[in-house]
C-alpha positions in Angstrom: -11.6 -28.0 18.6 -8.6 -28.3 17.6 -6.5 -24.9 17.5 -5.8 -25.3 13.9 -8.9 -25.3 12.9 -10.2 -22.4 15.3 -7.2 -20.4 13.6 -8.5 -21.8 9.9 -12.0 -20.5 10.5 -11.3 -17.7 12.2 -8.7 -16.2 9.2 -11.7 -16.5 6.7 -14.3 -15.3 8.7 -12.3 -12.4 8.7 -11.2 -12.1 4.5 -8.3 -14.1 4.7 -8.4 -16.4 1.3 -4.6 -17.6 1.1 -1.5 -18.0 2.7 1.9 -16.2 2.2 5.0 -17.3 4.3 8.6 -19.1 4.7 9.1 -22.4 6.3 11.3 -21.9 9.6 11.5 -24.4 12.8 9.3 -22.7 15.1 6.3 -22.8 12.7 7.0 -26.0 10.8 4.2 -28.0 13.3 2.0 -25.6 12.4 2.7 -25.9 8.5 2.2 -29.2 8.6 -0.9 -29.1 10.3 -2.4 -26.1 7.3 -0.9 -28.5 4.9 -2.7 -31.4 6.0 -5.9 -29.4 6.2 -5.5 -27.8 2.6 -8.3 -25.0 3.3 -5.8 -22.3 2.4 -3.5 -22.2 -0.3 -0.3 -21.1 1.1 2.5 -19.8 -0.9 6.2 -19.5 0.2 8.9 -17.3 -1.6 12.3 -17.0 -0.5 12.4 -14.1 1.9 10.4 -12.7 4.9 10.4 -9.3 3.4 9.0 -10.7 -0.3 6.5 -13.0 2.0 5.3 -10.0 4.0 4.8 -7.6 0.5 3.7 -10.8 -1.6 0.6 -10.4 1.2 0.4 -6.4 1.4 -0.1 -6.7 -1.9 -3.3 -9.5 -1.6 -4.4 -7.3 1.0 -4.1 -3.9 -1.2 -5.8 -5.2 -4.0 -8.7 -7.6 -2.3 -9.1 -4.9 0.2 -9.3 -7.3 3.0 -6.9 -9.2 5.5 -4.0 -11.3 4.2 -1.6 -13.3 6.4 2.4 -14.0 5.9 3.6 -16.9 8.4 7.0 -16.7 9.7 9.4 -18.5 11.9 10.6 -16.7 15.6 13.4 -14.3 15.5 15.3 -14.8 12.8 12.3 -14.9 10.7 9.7 -12.5 12.0 12.7 -9.8 12.5 13.6 -10.0 8.7 10.0 -8.9 7.9 9.9 -5.8 10.1 10.6 -3.1 7.0 7.6 -4.7 5.3 5.3 -4.7 8.2 6.3 -0.8 9.0 5.7 -0.1 5.7 1.9 -2.1 5.8 1.5 0.1 9.1 1.8 3.1 8.1 0.0 3.2 5.0 -2.8 0.8 6.7 -2.4 -1.9 5.1 -4.3 -4.7 6.8 -1.9 -7.7 7.1 -1.6 -10.5 9.9 1.9 -11.5 11.0 1.7 -15.3 12.7 4.9 -15.5 14.0 6.5 -18.7 15.7 7.1 -18.6 19.3 9.0 -20.9 21.7 6.7 -23.7 23.4 6.7 -23.1 27.6 8.8 -26.3 28.0 11.6 -24.3 25.6 11.4 -21.3 27.9 12.1 -23.8 31.2 15.3 -24.5 30.6 16.7 -21.2 31.3 18.7 -21.7 27.8 18.9 -18.7 25.2 16.5 -20.0 22.5 18.2 -20.1 19.0 17.0 -17.1 16.8 15.7 -15.3 19.9 17.1 -11.3 20.0 18.2 -9.5 23.6 15.4 -11.3 25.5 12.5 -14.4 24.1 10.3 -11.3 24.0 11.9 -8.9 21.8 10.4 -10.4 18.9 7.0 -8.9 20.2 8.8 -5.6 21.8 10.4 -4.6 18.3 6.8 -5.7 16.6 4.6 -3.5 19.4 6.3 -0.5 17.0 4.3 -1.5 13.8 1.5 -4.0 14.4 -1.7 -2.3 16.2 -1.8 -5.6 18.6 0.3 -8.2 19.6 -1.2 -11.2 21.4 0.4 -14.5 21.9 -1.3 -17.4 22.4 -0.1 -19.8 24.6 -2.8 -20.6 26.8 -5.4 -22.8 25.3 -8.3 -21.2 27.4 -7.5 -17.7 26.2 -6.1 -18.3 22.7 -9.0 -18.2 20.8 -10.1 -14.6 22.5 -6.9 -13.4 21.9 -7.0 -14.9 18.2 -10.2 -13.1 17.6 -8.9 -10.2 19.1 -6.3 -9.3 17.0 -8.2 -10.4 14.2 -11.0 -7.6 14.7 -8.3 -4.6 15.2 -7.0 -6.0 12.1 -9.7 -5.2 10.3 -11.2 -2.3 12.7 -8.2 -0.1 12.4 -6.9 -2.0 8.8 -3.5 -2.2 10.3 -0.7 -4.8 10.5 -1.3 -7.5 13.7 0.9 -9.6 15.0 0.1 -13.3 16.7 2.8 -15.0 18.4 1.7 -19.5 18.5 4.5 -21.9 19.6 5.9 -24.5 18.3 3.1 -26.8 20.4 0.0 -24.5 20.2 -0.6 -27.1 17.4 -1.7 -29.6 19.9 -4.1 -27.1 22.4 -8.0 -28.0 22.3 -9.7 -24.7 22.3 -13.2 -23.0 22.2 -15.1 -22.4 19.3 -16.3 -17.9 19.4 -19.4 -16.9 18.2 -19.4 -15.1 14.5 -17.9 -11.7 14.9 -19.7 -8.7 14.3 -17.8 -5.2 13.4 -18.9 -2.2 15.8 -21.2 0.4 14.9 -20.7 4.0 15.1 -22.7 5.2 18.0 -25.6 7.2 16.9 -24.6 10.4 19.4 -21.6 10.9 17.7 -22.8 10.2 14.4 -25.4 13.1 15.0 -23.1 15.5 16.7 -20.1 14.9 14.4 -23.0 15.2 10.6 -24.1 18.5 11.9 -20.6 20.1 12.4 -20.4 18.7 8.9 -22.8 20.1 7.4 -22.8 23.6 9.1 -19.0 24.1 7.7 -20.5 22.7 4.7 -23.2 25.3 4.1 -21.4 28.1 5.0 -19.1 27.3 2.6 -18.7 28.9 -0.5 -15.6 27.1 -2.0 -15.3 23.5 -0.7 -12.7 21.0 -1.8 -12.4 17.7 -1.0 -9.1 15.9 -0.9 -9.3 11.9 -0.7 -7.1 9.7 0.7 -6.3 6.2 0.5 -8.0 5.4 3.7 -11.6 6.4 1.1 -10.6 2.7 0.0 -9.5 0.7 2.7 -12.9 1.4 4.8 -14.9 0.8 1.6 -16.1 4.8 1.3 -14.9 5.0 -2.5 -18.4 5.3 -3.7 -19.7 7.2 -1.0 -17.1 9.9 -1.7 -17.8 10.3 -5.5 -21.4 10.4 -4.9 -20.7 13.3 -2.2 -18.9 15.2 -4.6 -21.3 15.2 -7.4 -24.3 16.0 -5.1 -21.9 19.0 -3.5 -21.0 20.0 -7.1 -17.0 19.7 -5.4 -13.7 19.4 -7.0 -12.6 16.2 -6.3 -9.0 15.9 -5.7 -6.8 12.6 -4.6 -3.4 12.5 -3.1 -0.5 10.9 -4.8 -0.7 7.5 -2.0 -4.7 7.8 -2.8 -4.8 8.1 -6.1 -6.0 5.0 -7.4 -8.9 5.2 -5.2 -11.1 7.8 -7.2 -12.4 6.9 -10.5 -10.4 9.4 -12.5 -13.6 9.5 -15.2 -15.7 11.2 -12.7 -17.2 14.7 -13.5 -16.2 16.2 -10.2 -12.0 14.9 -10.6 -9.5 17.3 -10.7 -6.4 15.8 -10.9 -3.9 14.3 -8.2 -1.9 16.8 -5.8 1.6 15.9 -5.2 3.8 19.3 -5.9 3.7 22.7 -7.5 3.4 21.0 -10.9 0.4 20.1 -10.7 -1.0 23.2 -11.3 -4.8 22.6 -11.0 -5.6 20.2 -8.1 -2.9 23.2 -6.1 -5.0 26.6 -7.4 -8.5 24.8 -6.4 -6.7 24.0 -3.0 -5.5 27.5 -2.8 -8.6 29.2 -4.2 -10.6 27.0 -1.0 -12.6 28.4 1.7 -13.0 24.8 2.8 -11.1 21.3 2.5 -12.6 18.5 3.7 -10.2 15.7 3.8 -11.3 12.3 3.9 -8.8 9.7 5.2 -5.8 11.1 4.3 -2.7 10.3 5.8 -0.5 13.5 6.4 2.9 12.8 4.5 6.1 15.2 4.2 5.9 14.1 0.5 2.3 15.8 0.2 2.3 18.5 2.8 5.6 19.2 3.8 6.6 22.0 0.9 2.8 23.1 1.1 1.7 24.0 5.0 -0.1 27.5 3.6 -2.0 25.7 1.5 -3.8 24.1 4.2 -4.3 26.6 7.1 -6.6 24.7 9.8 -9.0 27.5 9.7 -10.4 26.1 6.3 -9.1 21.9 6.8 -11.7 19.6 8.0 -9.9 16.4 8.8 -12.2 13.4 9.0 -10.6 10.0 9.8 -11.6 6.6 10.6 -12.2 5.5 14.6 -11.1 8.8 15.4 -11.6 12.8 14.5 -11.2 16.2 15.6 -13.3 18.8 14.2 -13.7 22.4 15.3 -12.8 21.6 18.8 -14.2 18.7 19.5 -13.7 14.7 19.4 -15.3 12.5 17.6 -14.3 8.7 18.3 -15.9 5.2 16.8 -16.4 6.9 13.6 -16.8 5.1 10.6 -16.4 7.0 7.0 -19.2 5.2 4.7 -21.8 5.5 7.7 -21.1 9.1 8.2 -20.8 10.0 4.3 -23.8 8.2 3.6 -25.3 10.5 6.3 -24.2 13.7 4.5 -26.0 12.4 1.3 -29.4 12.2 3.4 -28.9 16.0 4.2 -30.2 18.7 2.0 -27.1 20.0 0.8 -27.5 22.9 -1.8 -24.0 22.4 -4.4 -21.7 24.8 -4.3 -21.3 27.7 -6.6 -19.4 26.9 -9.5 -16.3 28.2 -10.1 -14.0 29.3 -13.3 -11.1 27.9 -13.3 -7.9 27.3 -14.7 -8.4 25.4 -17.9 -6.1 21.8 -16.8 -3.6 22.3 -18.8 -2.0 19.7 -21.4 0.5 18.0 -20.9 4.4 19.0 -22.7 4.6 16.7 -25.8 7.1 14.0 -24.2 10.5 14.0 -26.9 12.4 10.5 -27.0 12.8 7.5 -25.3 12.5 7.6 -21.3 10.0 6.5 -18.7 7.9 9.0 -18.8 7.3 7.7 -22.8 7.2 4.2 -21.7 4.7 4.3 -19.4 2.7 6.4 -21.6 3.0 3.8 -24.6 2.3 1.0 -21.7 -0.9 3.3 -20.5 -1.7 3.6 -24.1 -1.4 -0.5 -25.3 -3.5 -1.8 -22.1 -7.0 0.6 -22.9 -7.1 -1.6 -25.3 -7.3 -4.5 -23.5 -11.3 -5.8 -22.7 -10.4 -6.5 -19.1 -8.9 -4.9 -16.1 -5.6 -5.0 -15.4 -4.0 -4.3 -12.2 -1.1 -2.1 -12.2 2.1 -2.3 -9.7 5.4 0.5 -8.9 8.1 0.0 -7.5 9.8 3.4 -6.1 11.7 5.2 -7.8 11.8 6.7 -11.8 9.5 4.5 -12.5 6.7 5.4 -9.8 6.5 9.6 -10.8 6.5 8.3 -14.8 3.6 5.8 -13.4 1.3 9.7 -13.1 1.2 9.6 -16.6 -0.7 6.4 -16.5 -4.5 5.5 -15.5 -4.8 2.7 -14.0 -8.3 1.4 -12.5 -6.4 -0.8 -10.3 -2.6 0.2 -8.9 -0.9 -0.8 -6.3 2.3 1.4 -5.7 3.6 2.0 -1.9 4.5 5.6 -2.4 4.7 7.0 1.1 6.8 4.6 3.5 8.5 3.9 -0.2 10.7 0.5 0.5 12.4 -0.3 -2.4 11.5 -3.8 -4.2 7.7 -4.2 -3.5 6.6 -4.5 -7.1 7.6 -8.0 -8.1 6.5 -10.0 -4.9 3.7 -7.8 -5.2 3.0 -9.2 -8.4 2.9 -12.7 -7.1 0.5 -11.9 -4.1 -2.0 -10.1 -6.4 -2.2 -13.0 -8.6 -2.2 -15.1 -5.9 -5.4 -13.4 -4.4 -7.2 -12.1 -7.6 -6.1 -14.6 -10.5 -5.9 -10.9 -12.7 -2.4 -10.8 -14.7 -0.4 -8.1 -13.4 2.1 -5.5 -15.1 5.0 -4.2 -13.3 7.0 -0.8 -13.1 10.2 -1.5 -11.9 14.0 0.3 -12.1 16.6 -1.6 -11.9 18.0 -0.5 -8.5 14.4 -2.3 -6.8 14.8 -5.1 -9.1 18.3 -5.9 -7.4 16.4 -6.3 -3.8 13.6 -9.4 -4.7 13.8 -10.1 -8.5 14.5 -13.1 -8.2 11.0 -14.1 -6.2 10.1 -14.4 -9.7 11.6 -18.1 -9.9 8.0 -18.7 -7.9 5.7 -17.6 -11.0 6.7 -20.4 -12.4 6.2 -22.4 -9.2 2.5 -21.1 -9.2 1.6 -20.9 -12.6 1.7 -17.1 -12.6 1.9 -15.0 -15.4 3.4 -11.8 -14.9 4.4 -8.9 -17.2 7.8 -7.4 -15.8 9.1 -3.6 -17.5 12.4 -3.1 -15.8 13.2 0.3 -16.3 17.3 -0.2 -16.7 19.3 3.4 -16.3 22.5 1.7 -14.3 21.6 3.9 -11.2 19.6 4.6 -8.5 18.5 6.9 -9.8 15.9 8.1 -7.0 18.8 8.8 -4.8 21.0 10.4 -7.3 18.2 12.8 -8.1 18.3 14.2 -4.3 22.1 13.4 -3.6 23.4 14.2 -7.2 27.1 14.4 -6.1 27.0 10.8 -4.7 29.5 8.7 -6.7 28.0 5.4 -5.6 24.6 5.3 -7.0 25.8 3.2 -10.5 24.3 0.2 -10.9 26.1 -1.6 -14.2 27.4 -5.4 -14.1 24.1 -7.1 -14.1 22.0 -9.0 -17.1 19.0 -8.5 -16.0 17.3 -10.8 -19.2 20.0 -14.0 -18.1 18.7 -13.6 -15.3 15.3 -13.8 -16.0 15.9 -16.6 -18.1 17.4 -19.0 -15.9 14.2 -18.1 -13.8 11.8 -19.3 -16.7 10.8 -16.1 -18.1 11.0 -14.9 -21.8 13.1 -11.7 -21.2 13.8 -9.5 -24.0 15.6 -5.5 -24.3 13.8 -2.7 -25.9 15.8 0.3 -27.0 12.6 2.7 -29.0 9.1 3.2 -28.6 8.8 0.7 -31.9 11.0 -2.1 -29.8 8.7 -2.0 -26.8 5.6 -1.4 -28.7 6.1 -4.8 -30.3 7.6 -6.4 -27.3 4.5 -6.0 -25.1 2.3 -6.9 -27.5 3.8 -10.0 -27.9 4.2 -10.5 -24.1 0.5 -9.4 -23.2 -0.4 -12.2 -26.2 1.9 -15.0 -24.0 0.3 -16.0 -20.9 1.9 -19.0 -21.0 5.1 -17.7 -19.3 6.5 -14.9 -17.2 7.8 -12.1 -19.3 10.2 -9.5 -18.6 11.6 -6.7 -20.8 14.2 -4.5 -19.9 13.7 -0.7 -21.4 17.2 0.3 -21.9 17.3 3.9 -20.5 20.8 4.3 -19.7 21.4 7.0 -21.8 18.2 9.1 -20.8 16.8 11.9 -18.6 14.7 11.2 -15.7 11.3 11.8 -15.5 10.6 15.6 -14.8 7.9 14.8 -11.6 10.9 13.3 -9.8 13.3 16.1 -11.2 11.2 18.6 -9.8 9.6 17.0 -6.7 13.5 16.2 -5.9 13.6 20.3 -6.3 10.6 20.7 -4.3 12.1 18.4 -1.4 15.9 20.2 -1.2 14.7 23.8 -1.7 12.2 22.8 1.6 15.3 21.3 3.3 17.3 24.1 2.3 15.3 27.1 3.8 14.9 25.0 7.1 18.1 25.1 7.9 18.7 28.6 7.1 16.1 28.8 9.4 17.6 26.7 12.4 21.1 28.3 11.8 19.4 32.3 11.8 
């Protein structure tokens, strides 16, 4: 069997339905073979981080692996930041990177695109991938490929697959079908018994749901468990679209002190069952008092540590479904502070923009995915309740959203709405030019406050955060998109309605916010973060 046919077969078996990438000399033979077979669509972008962002979005929205193909060194190393984000936010991303052929290495000369050594690419990727394999031996190539792909799926993390330039000439032996490992019965029994014991003792339990609830297909089980237990269900910032916000036990998102109801529930709880939560400074650094070890159970995929016992090969849906078969009495109902209605938002600002768009999207008969970049628009997006949301809100790499729109539409065919600030747009906004190439039609809402506002929120004394010289409408039109600028809510409603009614092209709506204040959520988050940092500095100095 030809190597490329085995590669395609394995990728498809693990759920890959499209490829992203940028051609380069070390992967040109692979590109040509893939093009000849035409088994998987291949979407090419202009910059390696963007190609990785697009593949990342395809993986996030479909909840299955996606692959990006990059050339050796100069290509793969240029994507490291985007891969790092996928690693820490648990995205199953497959990085297929070129590598020199054996006869090239045997000459004893430095290879173009290599860094310190031919192995530098792999050494760098050891920090941001769960597995690294090099398919340079026809006898082991198929097994090594399988090992990498299985790790990608089982850990929901990126993997690196290095393919030498001449590997397209390999003949390999086919492998049997992949079978996912089951959670050992003894592990399941022990963990279930511990969880049941703690849940039966708890009078005021709370479930805190994280992103891995989605990554490992545990959403329905978590929602059913909260309903059975009568337990409040809170989500983290990163995991906020993993839970149905109309669920009867849903109690909101916990990010900071302004989330008063979730904070009250967590403070009052005698047991916090964290399910698939990534512990980040943005959620926990300023709130350690809410999570004392004696009242927290941290239930994770693969590995969990509960009551001084270690559990391996944990499968979240399996554990949760086992709990659903137990006789666990609902917790007593608590009188809680009613959820306060958000304060009336006066004026035209990022918050009112999101509220307006959210109200317009609610009128649509079909589901509309929303992608938010980093910055003020991300915090403003808390004022929307999309059922599908992509937002890298932990690692927080700017420039995600525009290439992510390409990845999402390639993977699902759905038309996304993109929320992006001017600073993030300047990083990857030129990828919009590829939408016309592939027939994609996102609606881009560009928040133009003429500055890196999130940077300014954390360092208001800096004088280098201004961005005042770009004409985004002209840029968009130069890439084949329709473009308009709006300065108030009435103009925004008209522009968005018209854009959504015109699926024949990309639309960019530049929202002019040069004189508008930043969102209260971003300012409050920055104040909390800066206050915590100041207290830490004072403690260290004393």
